[in-house]
Amino acid sequence: MPLLQVEHLTKSFGARRVLRDVTFSLAEGEVVGLVGTNGAGKSTLGDILAGGTAADGGTMTLLDHPYAPLSAHDARHLGVGVVEQLVRIDPGLTVAQAVFRGTAQAGRPQAELRRQAQVLLAEVALEVDPDTLVGELPHFVHGVVEIARVLAEDTRLVVLDEVSAALLPVEVEGLHAVTGRLSRQGRGVLYISHRLPEMLAVVDRVLVLRDGRIALDSPADALDPVRLAAETVGEPVVSPAPRRSPAAPAAPVVAVEAPVVSPAPRPAPAEEVVLEVRNLRVPGAVSGVDLLVRRGEVIGLTGHRGSGVGEIAEALSGELPAITDELLLHGEHRSLGSPDDDGTLRLPAYRPDEDAYGVDPGETIARTLTQERWGALTDLRKEIATLRGVIRTVHQMDVKTLSIRTMFGALSGGDQHKIALARWMATSARDVVVLHEPTRGLDVRARQQVRRMLDDATAQGTSVVVVSVDPDELAECCDRVGIVSDGRVARWIDTDGLSVDALRDRITEATATASAA
């Protein structure tokens, strides 16, 4: 008897059919991976299982009983829990209270919850004081706290929706350990992720959702990341080319017909130095960092939690007070941490959590991507050109929509991210910009589209600082990657001519070595 049986599930939003005929099963103790392109319907399926939305048709059974939850609370009561990438927890709760909220122990005194919370936090390898307020934790930690809450509940089925997207490799190992524990307890796990190599390492079976249907149901050990990526997009894919490689041979094609076009290696950055920072310090976090960014260059910064990488980025964007021995932008002296000084460096910074969902969800795609104030256009030719630009962006970013009049909030999370990033890049074009995890939660095709967007920006002379914990993202996007540890850049890795796989391994190894030092 399967734990979960889903048959002929359908779901539409207006005229757009998201799920057409979804049928699959999931056994007790089984970990099943669910993959698909952005907009394929993965999160919608997860929402239906978790009681967030109702299916239009089809049936579900849980432990051989009809299953049709009316709400998330109803789903949890029936034994289904969900952990999402963007978890929203009351910032006024302590970590212990957050772990036990919604359970039979909710409302008990903090002193009684503390010890049990410590045990559960240890299970998910989260070293946080249970008395700490949730509002004092970084956003990425909220998902891990939510996993601890799932352990505290009597759930039979756990849906993990892109939980690993913002986690370091060592934190992903902790997530996989928890997933294994859930499996050994006889619980089922639906593991939704775009990070294909890591997902294949933990799941028993893989479901590919494509065009609203299950296009593939395969044992994980019969797949590899390249084949799975091809199955996900429905056509062969090409390994991303090196960021720059004037003399190196082209990246090998991992298919023989109709490949998805991969961006060609772009020219090496110009020799002109746009930004130079000497001995950057942030009290208590950054103890001395030198940065040199050339025109048209993409540099990456990565490191473990507490390494100082986040503080470096926030100092450059003017969010944290910092000091330097010298700071030059185009050879002109600038300062840091002087709000009243027009010469203060404040690099524009993009964060998916804040910027992607800072767009009005009730606004149309057309208005979201229109820079001019809506209704202010008086030149018909200019208005037509603007709308053509919107349509071109929607096509280039492969946004799943029937019209540019579709509301932003009706798009999938991945499509919202792409539209918001495109909008931000168009309105925030400067000499140097800071991007936090620009491809987080995006599928293989969407990552290539973002990479092309960066290539277009750098070809126009923009320089980019990418801050990320994802080795794949850094390997695909950057010319150089700085490994930050103990408030310093411990090592720079030049990506010249290296394959994405070789770069990923080198970045992962260097980060682990720096963390252990």
Coordinates of C-alpha atoms in Angstrom, one line a residue:
M1 CA 0.0 0.0 0.0
P2 CA 1.5 3.4 -1.0
L3 CA 1.7 6.2 1.5
L4 CA 0.5 8.7 -1.1
Q5 CA -1.4 8.0 -4.3
V6 CA -2.1 10.8 -6.8
E7 CA -4.3 10.2 -9.8
H8 CA -5.2 12.4 -12.7
L9 CA -4.6 15.7 -10.8
T10 CA -5.5 18.9 -12.7
K11 CA -5.1 22.6 -11.9
S12 CA -5.6 25.8 -13.9
F13 CA -5.1 29.4 -13.1
G14 CA -7.4 31.3 -15.4
A15 CA -6.7 30.2 -19.0
R16 CA -3.3 28.7 -18.0
R17 CA -3.3 25.0 -17.3
V18 CA -0.6 24.2 -14.9
L19 CA -1.3 20.5 -14.0
R20 CA -3.0 18.4 -16.7
D21 CA -2.9 14.7 -15.7
V22 CA -0.5 14.2 -12.8
T23 CA -0.4 10.6 -11.6
F24 CA 2.2 9.1 -9.3
S25 CA 2.7 7.3 -6.0
L26 CA 5.1 7.6 -3.0
A27 CA 5.8 4.7 -0.6
E28 CA 6.4 4.8 3.1
G29 CA 10.1 5.5 3.8
E30 CA 10.7 6.6 0.2
V31 CA 12.4 9.8 -0.9
V32 CA 11.1 11.0 -4.3
G33 CA 12.7 13.9 -6.2
L34 CA 10.5 16.2 -8.2
V35 CA 12.1 18.3 -10.9
G36 CA 10.9 20.5 -13.7
T37 CA 11.5 23.9 -15.4
N38 CA 10.3 27.1 -13.7
G39 CA 6.6 27.3 -14.2
A40 CA 6.2 23.5 -14.7
G41 CA 3.9 23.3 -11.7
K42 CA 6.2 21.8 -9.0
S43 CA 5.2 24.3 -6.4
T44 CA 1.6 24.2 -7.4
L45 CA 1.7 20.4 -6.8
G46 CA 3.4 21.0 -3.5
D47 CA 0.7 23.5 -2.5
I48 CA -2.1 21.1 -3.3
L49 CA -0.4 18.4 -1.2
A50 CA 0.1 20.9 1.6
G51 CA -3.4 22.2 1.6
G52 CA -2.5 25.6 0.2
T53 CA -4.7 25.3 -2.8
A54 CA -7.3 22.9 -4.1
A55 CA -7.0 20.8 -7.3
D56 CA -9.6 21.3 -10.0
G57 CA -9.8 17.5 -10.6
G58 CA -8.3 14.1 -9.8
T59 CA -8.0 12.3 -6.5
M60 CA -5.5 11.8 -3.8
T61 CA -5.3 9.1 -1.1
L62 CA -3.0 9.1 2.0
L63 CA -2.5 5.7 3.7
D64 CA -5.4 4.4 1.6
H65 CA -7.8 7.1 2.9
P66 CA -9.2 9.9 0.7
Y67 CA -7.0 13.0 1.0
A68 CA -8.3 16.5 0.2
P69 CA -7.0 19.0 2.7
L70 CA -8.9 22.3 3.1
S71 CA -6.0 24.3 4.5
A72 CA -2.4 24.0 5.5
H73 CA -3.5 23.3 9.1
D74 CA -5.8 20.6 7.9
A75 CA -3.0 19.0 5.9
R76 CA -0.7 19.0 9.0
H77 CA -3.5 17.5 11.1
L78 CA -3.8 14.7 8.4
G79 CA -0.1 14.1 8.5
V80 CA 1.4 16.2 5.6
G81 CA 4.0 19.0 6.3
V82 CA 5.8 21.3 3.9
V83 CA 9.0 23.3 4.2
E84 CA 9.4 26.1 1.6
Q85 CA 12.4 28.0 0.4
L86 CA 10.9 31.3 1.6
V87 CA 9.7 30.5 5.1
R88 CA 7.9 33.3 7.0
I89 CA 8.1 32.8 10.8
D90 CA 6.9 35.3 13.4
P91 CA 10.1 37.2 14.2
G92 CA 8.9 37.6 17.8
L93 CA 9.0 33.9 18.5
T94 CA 12.1 32.2 20.1
V95 CA 13.6 29.4 18.1
A96 CA 12.2 26.9 20.5
Q97 CA 8.7 28.4 20.1
A98 CA 9.1 28.3 16.4
V99 CA 10.1 24.7 16.4
F100 CA 7.1 23.6 18.4
R101 CA 4.5 26.0 16.9
G102 CA 1.5 24.2 15.6
T103 CA 2.2 21.1 17.6
A104 CA 0.6 19.8 20.8
Q105 CA 3.5 21.4 22.8
A106 CA 2.9 24.9 21.5
G107 CA 2.3 27.3 24.4
R108 CA 4.3 25.5 26.9
P109 CA 6.9 27.6 28.9
Q110 CA 10.2 28.4 27.2
A111 CA 12.1 26.6 29.9
E112 CA 10.2 23.3 29.1
L113 CA 10.7 23.7 25.3
R114 CA 14.4 24.6 25.4
R115 CA 15.9 21.1 26.0
Q116 CA 13.7 19.3 23.5
A117 CA 14.4 22.1 20.9
Q118 CA 18.1 21.6 21.4
V119 CA 17.8 17.9 20.5
L120 CA 15.9 18.7 17.4
L121 CA 18.2 21.5 16.4
A122 CA 21.2 19.1 16.8
E123 CA 19.4 16.7 14.5
V124 CA 19.4 19.4 11.7
A125 CA 23.0 20.5 12.6
L126 CA 21.9 24.0 13.5
E127 CA 24.0 25.6 16.2
V128 CA 21.5 28.2 17.5
D129 CA 20.5 29.0 21.0
P130 CA 16.8 28.0 21.4
D131 CA 16.2 31.3 23.3
T132 CA 17.3 33.4 20.3
L133 CA 14.5 35.3 18.6
V134 CA 13.7 34.2 15.0
G135 CA 14.0 37.9 13.9
E136 CA 17.7 37.9 14.9
L137 CA 18.5 35.0 12.5
P138 CA 19.5 35.3 8.9
H139 CA 16.8 34.3 6.4
F140 CA 18.5 31.1 5.3
V141 CA 18.3 29.7 8.8
H142 CA 14.5 30.0 8.9
G143 CA 14.2 27.0 6.5
V144 CA 16.3 24.9 8.8
V145 CA 14.2 25.8 11.8
E146 CA 11.2 24.8 9.8
I147 CA 12.7 21.4 9.1
A148 CA 13.2 21.0 12.9
R149 CA 9.5 21.8 13.3
V150 CA 8.6 19.0 10.9
L151 CA 10.6 16.6 13.0
A152 CA 8.6 17.7 16.0
E153 CA 5.3 17.0 14.2
D154 CA 3.7 13.6 13.6
T155 CA 3.9 14.0 9.8
R156 CA 3.7 11.0 7.5
L157 CA 4.7 13.0 4.3
V158 CA 7.2 15.8 4.2
V159 CA 7.4 18.2 1.2
L160 CA 10.8 19.9 0.9
D161 CA 10.3 22.7 -1.7
E162 CA 13.6 24.2 -2.8
V163 CA 14.9 24.2 0.8
S164 CA 18.5 23.7 -0.2
A165 CA 18.6 26.6 -2.6
A166 CA 20.3 29.0 -0.2
L167 CA 22.3 26.4 1.8
L168 CA 26.1 25.8 1.8
P169 CA 27.3 22.3 0.8
V170 CA 27.9 21.4 4.4
E171 CA 24.4 22.5 5.3
V172 CA 23.0 20.5 2.4
E173 CA 24.7 17.4 3.9
G174 CA 22.8 18.2 7.2
L175 CA 19.6 18.5 5.2
H176 CA 20.3 15.1 3.6
A177 CA 21.0 13.6 7.0
V178 CA 17.6 14.8 8.2
T179 CA 16.0 13.4 5.0
G180 CA 17.5 10.0 5.7
R181 CA 16.2 10.1 9.2
L182 CA 12.7 10.9 8.0
S183 CA 13.0 8.0 5.6
R184 CA 14.2 5.5 8.3
Q185 CA 11.2 6.6 10.4
G186 CA 8.9 5.4 7.6
R187 CA 7.9 8.9 6.5
G188 CA 7.8 9.8 2.9
V189 CA 9.6 12.8 1.5
L190 CA 8.9 14.7 -1.7
Y191 CA 12.2 16.6 -2.5
I192 CA 11.7 19.5 -4.9
S193 CA 15.0 21.0 -6.2
H194 CA 16.8 22.4 -9.2
R195 CA 20.2 21.4 -7.9
L196 CA 20.3 18.1 -9.7
P197 CA 23.6 16.5 -8.6
E198 CA 22.8 17.0 -4.9
M199 CA 19.2 15.8 -5.3
L200 CA 20.3 12.6 -7.1
A201 CA 22.6 11.9 -4.1
V202 CA 19.6 11.6 -1.7
V203 CA 16.5 10.5 -3.5
D204 CA 15.3 7.0 -4.4
R205 CA 13.2 7.9 -7.4
V206 CA 12.9 11.0 -9.6
L207 CA 9.7 12.4 -11.2
V208 CA 10.1 14.9 -14.0
L209 CA 7.1 17.3 -14.4
R210 CA 6.9 18.7 -17.9
D211 CA 3.9 20.3 -19.7
G212 CA 1.7 19.6 -16.6
R213 CA 2.3 15.8 -16.7
I214 CA 4.8 13.4 -15.2
A215 CA 7.1 12.9 -18.2
L216 CA 9.5 10.6 -16.4
D217 CA 9.4 8.3 -13.4
S218 CA 12.8 6.7 -12.9
P219 CA 15.0 5.2 -10.2
A220 CA 17.7 7.8 -9.2
D221 CA 20.5 5.4 -9.8
A222 CA 19.5 5.1 -13.5
L223 CA 20.1 8.8 -14.0
D224 CA 22.9 11.3 -14.1
P225 CA 22.7 15.1 -13.9
V226 CA 23.2 15.6 -17.6
R227 CA 20.5 13.2 -18.6
L228 CA 18.2 14.5 -15.9
A229 CA 18.7 18.1 -17.1
A230 CA 17.8 17.0 -20.7
E231 CA 14.7 15.3 -19.4
T232 CA 13.7 18.3 -17.4
V233 CA 13.8 20.8 -20.4
G234 CA 12.6 18.1 -22.9
E235 CA 15.6 18.4 -25.1
P236 CA 19.4 17.8 -25.0
V237 CA 21.4 20.5 -23.2
V238 CA 24.9 21.9 -23.5
S239 CA 27.4 22.2 -20.7
P240 CA 27.9 25.9 -20.0
A241 CA 31.0 27.2 -21.7
P242 CA 33.9 28.7 -19.6
R243 CA 33.3 32.4 -18.8
R244 CA 36.2 33.4 -20.9
S245 CA 38.6 31.3 -22.9
P246 CA 40.2 33.0 -25.9
A247 CA 42.4 30.0 -26.7
A248 CA 40.6 27.1 -25.1
P249 CA 38.4 24.8 -27.2
A250 CA 34.7 25.1 -27.0
A251 CA 32.8 23.3 -24.2
P252 CA 31.8 19.8 -25.2
V253 CA 28.3 19.2 -26.3
V254 CA 26.6 16.7 -24.1
A255 CA 24.0 15.7 -26.8
V256 CA 23.9 15.0 -30.5
E257 CA 20.8 16.9 -31.7
A258 CA 18.9 20.1 -31.2
P259 CA 20.8 21.3 -28.1
V260 CA 19.7 24.2 -26.0
V261 CA 22.0 27.0 -27.1
S262 CA 24.7 27.8 -24.5
P263 CA 26.2 31.2 -24.2
A264 CA 29.5 31.5 -26.0
P265 CA 32.6 32.4 -24.0
R266 CA 32.7 36.2 -23.9
P267 CA 35.9 38.2 -24.3
A268 CA 38.1 38.7 -21.3
P269 CA 37.4 41.8 -19.2
A270 CA 39.1 45.1 -20.1
E271 CA 42.3 46.0 -18.3
E272 CA 40.7 49.2 -17.0
V273 CA 40.3 49.0 -13.2
V274 CA 36.8 50.3 -12.3
L275 CA 36.9 49.7 -8.5
E276 CA 39.9 49.3 -6.2
V277 CA 39.5 48.7 -2.5
R278 CA 42.5 48.5 -0.1
N279 CA 42.3 47.0 3.3
L280 CA 38.5 47.0 3.8
R281 CA 37.6 46.5 7.5
V282 CA 34.2 46.0 9.2
P283 CA 34.6 45.9 13.0
G284 CA 34.0 42.3 14.2
A285 CA 33.5 40.8 10.8
V286 CA 36.0 41.9 8.1
S287 CA 39.7 42.2 9.0
G288 CA 41.4 43.4 5.8
V289 CA 40.2 42.8 2.3
D290 CA 41.7 44.0 -1.0
L291 CA 39.4 44.0 -4.1
L292 CA 40.2 45.0 -7.7
V293 CA 37.4 44.9 -10.3
R294 CA 37.9 45.5 -14.0
R295 CA 35.4 46.9 -16.4
G296 CA 33.1 44.2 -17.7
E297 CA 34.3 41.7 -15.1
V298 CA 32.2 39.4 -13.0
I299 CA 33.9 38.5 -9.7
G300 CA 32.4 36.1 -7.1
L301 CA 32.6 36.1 -3.3
T302 CA 31.7 33.0 -1.3
G303 CA 32.4 31.6 2.1
H304 CA 30.9 29.8 5.1
R305 CA 28.4 31.5 7.4
G306 CA 30.2 33.9 9.6
S307 CA 33.2 34.2 7.2
G308 CA 32.5 37.9 6.6
V309 CA 31.4 37.5 2.9
G310 CA 28.0 39.1 3.6
E311 CA 29.5 42.0 5.5
I312 CA 31.9 42.7 2.6
A313 CA 29.0 43.0 0.3
E314 CA 27.0 45.1 2.7
A315 CA 30.0 47.4 3.2
L316 CA 30.2 47.9 -0.6
S317 CA 26.5 48.7 -0.9
G318 CA 26.7 51.2 2.0
E319 CA 24.5 49.1 4.4
L320 CA 27.3 48.6 7.0
P321 CA 29.8 51.1 8.3
A322 CA 33.3 50.2 7.2
I323 CA 36.7 51.8 6.7
T324 CA 39.4 51.4 4.1
D325 CA 43.0 52.6 3.5
E326 CA 42.0 53.6 0.0
L327 CA 38.9 53.3 -2.2
L328 CA 39.0 54.3 -5.9
L329 CA 36.1 54.3 -8.4
H330 CA 37.4 55.0 -11.9
G331 CA 40.5 56.3 -10.2
E332 CA 38.6 58.9 -8.1
H333 CA 38.7 58.7 -4.3
R334 CA 35.6 57.6 -2.5
S335 CA 34.7 56.8 1.1
L336 CA 32.6 54.3 3.0
G337 CA 30.1 54.7 5.8
S338 CA 29.5 58.5 5.5
P339 CA 25.8 58.9 4.8
D340 CA 26.0 62.6 4.4
D341 CA 28.9 62.5 2.0
D342 CA 28.1 62.5 -1.7
G343 CA 31.4 60.8 -2.4
T344 CA 30.3 57.7 -0.4
L345 CA 30.3 54.4 -2.3
R346 CA 26.9 52.8 -2.4
L347 CA 26.9 50.1 -5.0
P348 CA 23.4 49.0 -6.1
A349 CA 22.6 45.6 -4.6
Y350 CA 20.0 43.0 -5.6
R351 CA 18.6 40.3 -3.2
P352 CA 16.0 37.8 -4.4
D353 CA 14.2 37.6 -1.1
E354 CA 13.7 41.4 -1.0
D355 CA 13.7 42.5 -4.6
A356 CA 11.8 39.7 -6.4
Y357 CA 8.9 39.9 -4.0
G358 CA 9.1 43.6 -3.6
V359 CA 7.4 44.0 -6.9
D360 CA 3.6 44.7 -6.6
P361 CA 2.0 41.2 -7.2
G362 CA -1.1 42.9 -8.5
E363 CA 0.9 44.7 -11.3
T364 CA 1.0 43.3 -14.8
I365 CA 4.2 42.0 -16.4
A366 CA 4.0 45.0 -18.9
R367 CA 3.9 47.6 -16.1
T368 CA 6.5 45.8 -14.1
L369 CA 9.0 45.9 -16.9
T370 CA 8.1 49.5 -18.0
Q371 CA 10.6 52.0 -16.8
E372 CA 8.6 55.1 -17.6
R373 CA 5.7 56.1 -15.3
W374 CA 2.6 54.3 -16.8
G375 CA 0.3 56.7 -18.7
A376 CA 3.1 59.3 -19.1
L377 CA 4.1 58.2 -22.6
T378 CA 3.0 60.7 -25.2
D379 CA 4.9 59.4 -28.2
L380 CA 3.1 56.4 -29.8
R381 CA 6.2 55.1 -31.4
K382 CA 8.0 55.2 -28.1
E383 CA 5.1 53.4 -26.4
I384 CA 5.1 50.7 -29.1
A385 CA 8.9 50.3 -28.8
T386 CA 8.5 50.0 -25.0
L387 CA 6.0 47.2 -25.3
R388 CA 8.1 45.4 -27.9
G389 CA 10.9 45.6 -25.4
V390 CA 8.7 44.0 -22.7
I391 CA 7.6 41.2 -25.1
R392 CA 11.3 40.6 -26.1
T393 CA 12.3 40.3 -22.4
V394 CA 9.4 37.9 -21.7
H395 CA 10.5 35.7 -24.7
Q396 CA 14.2 35.9 -23.9
M397 CA 13.6 34.9 -20.3
D398 CA 11.1 32.2 -21.3
V399 CA 8.4 33.4 -18.9
K400 CA 5.5 31.0 -18.8
T401 CA 2.5 33.3 -19.5
L402 CA -0.2 33.8 -22.1
S403 CA 0.0 37.6 -22.0
I404 CA 2.1 40.5 -20.9
R405 CA -1.1 41.6 -19.0
T406 CA -0.7 38.6 -16.7
M407 CA -0.3 39.7 -13.0
F408 CA 3.2 39.4 -11.6
G409 CA 1.8 37.5 -8.6
A410 CA 0.3 34.8 -10.9
L411 CA 3.7 33.8 -12.2
S412 CA 5.7 30.9 -10.8
G413 CA 8.4 31.8 -8.3
G414 CA 11.2 31.3 -10.8
D415 CA 9.5 33.5 -13.4
Q416 CA 8.9 36.2 -10.8
H417 CA 12.6 36.1 -10.0
K418 CA 13.7 36.4 -13.6
I419 CA 11.3 39.3 -14.3
A420 CA 12.3 41.1 -11.1
L421 CA 16.0 40.7 -11.9
A422 CA 15.6 41.9 -15.5
R423 CA 13.6 44.9 -14.2
W424 CA 16.3 45.6 -11.6
M425 CA 19.2 45.3 -14.0
A426 CA 17.5 47.7 -16.4
T427 CA 16.7 50.3 -13.8
S428 CA 19.9 49.9 -11.7
A429 CA 22.5 49.9 -14.5
R430 CA 25.7 51.4 -12.9
D431 CA 29.4 50.9 -13.3
V432 CA 29.5 48.2 -10.6
V433 CA 26.5 46.3 -9.1
V434 CA 26.2 43.6 -6.4
L435 CA 24.0 40.6 -7.0
H436 CA 23.2 38.2 -4.3
E437 CA 22.5 34.6 -5.6
P438 CA 21.1 35.8 -9.0
T439 CA 20.2 32.2 -10.2
R440 CA 18.9 30.8 -6.9
G441 CA 16.0 28.4 -7.4
L442 CA 16.2 28.6 -11.2
D443 CA 16.3 25.6 -13.6
V444 CA 19.1 24.9 -16.0
R445 CA 17.6 26.8 -18.9
A446 CA 16.7 29.9 -16.7
R447 CA 20.3 29.9 -15.3
Q448 CA 21.6 30.2 -18.9
Q449 CA 19.1 33.1 -19.5
V450 CA 20.4 34.9 -16.4
R451 CA 23.9 34.3 -17.5
R452 CA 23.1 35.9 -20.9
M453 CA 21.6 38.8 -19.1
L454 CA 24.9 39.3 -17.2
D455 CA 26.9 38.9 -20.5
D456 CA 24.8 41.6 -22.1
A457 CA 25.4 43.9 -19.1
T458 CA 29.2 43.3 -19.0
A459 CA 29.4 43.8 -22.7
Q460 CA 28.1 47.3 -22.1
G461 CA 30.9 47.8 -19.5
T462 CA 29.0 47.0 -16.3
S463 CA 31.1 45.1 -13.7
V464 CA 29.3 42.7 -11.3
V465 CA 30.1 41.3 -7.9
V466 CA 28.2 38.0 -7.3
V467 CA 27.7 36.9 -3.7
S468 CA 26.7 33.3 -3.4
V469 CA 27.0 30.0 -1.5
D470 CA 26.2 28.0 -4.7
P471 CA 29.4 26.6 -6.3
D472 CA 27.5 26.0 -9.6
E473 CA 26.3 29.5 -9.8
L474 CA 29.7 30.9 -9.2
A475 CA 31.3 28.6 -11.7
E476 CA 28.8 29.5 -14.4
C477 CA 28.8 33.3 -13.9
C478 CA 32.2 34.5 -12.7
D479 CA 35.6 35.4 -14.1
R480 CA 37.3 35.1 -10.7
V481 CA 36.0 33.8 -7.3
G482 CA 37.2 34.9 -3.9
I483 CA 37.0 32.4 -1.0
V484 CA 36.4 34.4 2.2
S485 CA 37.4 33.1 5.6
D486 CA 37.8 34.8 8.9
G487 CA 37.2 38.2 7.4
R488 CA 39.7 37.9 4.6
V489 CA 39.9 36.6 1.1
A490 CA 41.9 33.5 1.6
R491 CA 42.2 32.6 -2.0
W492 CA 41.3 33.8 -5.5
I493 CA 40.3 31.2 -8.2
D494 CA 40.7 32.3 -11.8
T495 CA 38.1 30.6 -14.0
D496 CA 40.0 31.1 -17.3
G497 CA 39.5 28.1 -19.5
L498 CA 38.2 25.7 -16.8
S499 CA 35.1 23.7 -17.3
V500 CA 32.1 24.4 -15.0
D501 CA 32.5 20.9 -13.4
A502 CA 36.2 21.6 -12.6
L503 CA 35.4 25.0 -11.3
R504 CA 32.6 23.7 -9.1
D505 CA 34.9 21.1 -7.5
R506 CA 37.7 23.7 -7.0
I507 CA 35.4 26.2 -5.4
T508 CA 33.8 23.5 -3.1
E509 CA 37.2 22.2 -2.0
A510 CA 38.6 25.7 -1.4
T511 CA 35.6 26.7 0.6
A512 CA 35.7 23.6 2.7
T513 CA 39.5 24.0 3.3
A514 CA 39.0 27.6 4.3
S515 CA 36.2 26.7 6.7
A516 CA 38.3 24.0 8.4
A517 CA 41.3 26.2 8.8

